Amino acid sequence: GGVGAGGSTGSGAVGPQEVGQPQSGQRRIWRGLNNKCPEQSDADPEWYQHKRHVLVYTYSGKPVYTRYGSEDGLSGTTGALSAIVSKISTFFFAQQNTPDSLRYMLAGDHIFAFLERGPLWLVCISRCGDTYPDLVRLLEHVHAQIISILTAGIERTLQTRPNYDLRNLLGGTDCVVNSMVRWCTQDIYLQMEGYEPLPLPPPVRSIAIESLKAARMNNILCGFLMAGHRLLAIVTNRQYRVHATDLSMIINMVMSSSSLRNGESWTPVCLAHLNDKAFAYAYISFVEDSEVGVVFLSTVSDGEQFYTISQQAATVKRTLRLSGCLHQVEEAMARCPVDLHAAGAEESQRSERASKRSFAPPPPVGQWRLMDGIIHAAYFVPSLQQYFSSSIAAPYQVRRRTKALFRGYGRCRLLLRTAKMPSQICVATDHECFYVSLTSEFHMYLAVPRGISTGVIGQFYQWVKSQESHLFLGNLPTW
């Protein structure tokens, strides 16, 4: 049967005639320019034209962060939102035994999603067709990024000094929060509770892992190697279990700041899943003229520790270069994200060669042919907190169509929110079909042209299983 043949037609599908300049996802998310329209305020009609606002303010209505405009010019809006939240709470929740608060409001084609975190309120105002759960996940990531910069100690500060201006502490880090918003809306990241490894041959990855394992030091939580926003190797202290969200916050912070990628950096960072009221310290150093970086997370911040880590990091970088690992990593980065059209062709050729060597019957003609039609695919392993995400088909690399793809996955997850696992769903729009399968072992996401054979689901699954050792880090080694 064909996926979506005879299925329902969804609204808001992007027509095939739309054109635009495709752009690298990484460059689009972690771009140099801030582009916040800082001169705008809520008195300007232009401010209301933005399609997705993100606001953070204290329970006293004092603005902390805005994606667009100037915080100073939005006190009227944040004050009104604070009053609405307070009134709703008084009218509807005051008599309840269990605490509750305003979650969302609908106004025309806008949705106002609210998230309360201690003395902070986070609000997303969207007219992009986002689902409420997706907006809440977005706000949770924004809050996690703020905590990674300031620690949860800011909550105690705000409770004792409600008029305290948090912007003094956040100064200069707006670009980090802005990048997190873009990462959540222009990538599959929002649907995943994990991090993305760099696809790499196991022998090459082993060299990187062994170089980190050789850098054993006291008071180190973990060390990892970045390849852009992907990770190519991680080694952890056996007493510390690294959490994907904490890793993501550090990756976004590094990717958002060119200063952290130049020279050697030593910066405080809060690992909320370890201790949300204290700082750890991140040593960051990138290989010269490369997007490959070495990061160590330390529990102590003295100069002697920095010097020790610096020496070990230099050894790691030297090993990567002399072994040829660095060259192969850079080649792998150039091929990311993986093009499934090319991957299917390579797999077919490999299967034919293997069958000739073993005298087995050749694979069926076009065994992997259906993968040519995949618009985008992703695969997440919950037990590892790791995911794979393919390239997006060229006609969909325009920003608007890319965002629509990932919103499609969000709608599928919304429909599965009360389903028991294992569960799966296929949703057809005018031009695409979205397939999502959720099990305890894996989550699979597929976007394909409407009418393609359902065999594409099995082909992608089999391809991932055949490439697991390349696509994922597996269980993390320890010191």
mmCIF file of N, CA and C in Angstrom, residues 14 39 85 87 99 109 144 179 192 200 236 244 246 249 278 289 301 307 326 364 400 448 452 456 477:
data_model
loop_
_atom_site.group_PDB
_atom_site.id
_atom_site.type_symbol
_atom_site.label_atom_id
_atom_site.label_comp_id
_atom_site.label_asym_id
_atom_site.label_seq_id
_atom_site.Cartn_x
_atom_site.Cartn_y
_atom_site.Cartn_z
ATOM 1 N N VAL A 14 2.766 23.187 2.747
ATOM 2 C CA VAL A 14 3.489 24.110 1.885
ATOM 3 C C VAL A 14 3.506 23.544 0.479
ATOM 4 N N GLU A 39 15.638 47.879 18.512
ATOM 5 C CA GLU A 39 15.026 49.205 18.631
ATOM 6 C C GLU A 39 13.521 49.127 18.799
ATOM 7 N N VAL A 85 -2.117 36.309 34.392
ATOM 8 C CA VAL A 85 -1.784 35.066 35.106
ATOM 9 C C VAL A 85 -2.288 35.131 36.546
ATOM 10 N N LYS A 87 -4.740 37.025 37.841
ATOM 11 C CA LYS A 87 -6.203 37.026 37.914
ATOM 12 C C LYS A 87 -6.770 35.635 37.651
ATOM 13 N N PRO A 99 -1.795 22.665 43.388
ATOM 14 C CA PRO A 99 -1.465 23.927 42.707
ATOM 15 C C PRO A 99 -1.605 23.800 41.202
ATOM 16 N N ASP A 109 -5.544 33.337 15.536
ATOM 17 C CA ASP A 109 -4.574 32.324 15.112
ATOM 18 C C ASP A 109 -3.334 32.314 15.998
ATOM 19 N N ALA A 144 16.062 26.010 30.845
ATOM 20 C CA ALA A 144 17.261 25.228 31.153
ATOM 21 C C ALA A 144 18.520 25.979 30.736
ATOM 22 N N SER A 179 19.838 31.391 20.052
ATOM 23 C CA SER A 179 20.247 30.194 19.319
ATOM 24 C C SER A 179 19.465 28.972 19.779
ATOM 25 N N MET A 192 13.486 15.487 20.442
ATOM 26 C CA MET A 192 14.393 14.500 21.021
ATOM 27 C C MET A 192 14.795 14.902 22.428
ATOM 28 N N LEU A 200 30.382 8.032 12.244
ATOM 29 C CA LEU A 200 31.820 7.839 12.099
ATOM 30 C C LEU A 200 32.144 6.342 12.126
ATOM 31 N N THR A 236 33.265 9.493 30.575
ATOM 32 C CA THR A 236 32.748 10.083 31.809
ATOM 33 C C THR A 236 33.411 9.461 33.033
ATOM 34 N N ALA A 244 21.692 14.332 28.882
ATOM 35 C CA ALA A 244 21.681 14.911 27.539
ATOM 36 C C ALA A 244 21.331 16.398 27.554
ATOM 37 N N ASP A 246 21.932 18.665 29.898
ATOM 38 C CA ASP A 246 23.106 19.434 30.331
ATOM 39 C C ASP A 246 24.128 19.548 29.200
ATOM 40 N N MET A 249 22.961 22.103 26.574
ATOM 41 C CA MET A 249 23.125 23.490 26.988
ATOM 42 C C MET A 249 24.563 23.958 26.764
ATOM 43 N N ALA A 278 24.767 25.152 41.815
ATOM 44 C CA ALA A 278 26.224 25.359 41.830
ATOM 45 C C ALA A 278 26.770 25.308 40.407
ATOM 46 N N ASP A 289 42.079 26.002 13.264
ATOM 47 C CA ASP A 289 41.496 25.947 11.913
ATOM 48 C C ASP A 289 40.575 24.734 11.735
ATOM 49 N N SER A 301 37.835 24.966 40.201
ATOM 50 C CA SER A 301 38.101 26.063 39.259
ATOM 51 C C SER A 301 39.476 26.696 39.416
ATOM 52 N N TYR A 307 45.589 24.427 34.237
ATOM 53 C CA TYR A 307 46.868 24.104 33.604
ATOM 54 C C TYR A 307 46.971 22.604 33.311
ATOM 55 N N LEU A 326 41.751 13.182 12.960
ATOM 56 C CA LEU A 326 41.191 14.506 12.719
ATOM 57 C C LEU A 326 40.758 14.662 11.264
ATOM 58 N N PRO A 364 17.175 -8.155 -3.769
ATOM 59 C CA PRO A 364 16.171 -7.758 -4.759
ATOM 60 C C PRO A 364 16.538 -6.435 -5.404
ATOM 61 N N ARG A 400 11.203 28.045 5.727
ATOM 62 C CA ARG A 400 9.788 27.896 6.033
ATOM 63 C C ARG A 400 9.341 26.438 5.930
ATOM 64 N N VAL A 448 7.788 11.640 4.208
ATOM 65 C CA VAL A 448 7.939 11.119 2.845
ATOM 66 C C VAL A 448 6.889 11.759 1.946
ATOM 67 N N ILE A 452 3.981 7.248 -1.399
ATOM 68 C CA ILE A 452 5.109 6.313 -1.447
ATOM 69 C C ILE A 452 4.731 5.019 -0.715
ATOM 70 N N VAL A 456 8.950 1.789 2.811
ATOM 71 C CA VAL A 456 10.023 2.713 3.149
ATOM 72 C C VAL A 456 10.291 2.701 4.656
ATOM 73 N N PRO A 477 32.014 5.028 27.556
ATOM 74 C CA PRO A 477 33.140 4.515 28.359
ATOM 75 C C PRO A 477 33.403 5.416 29.559
#
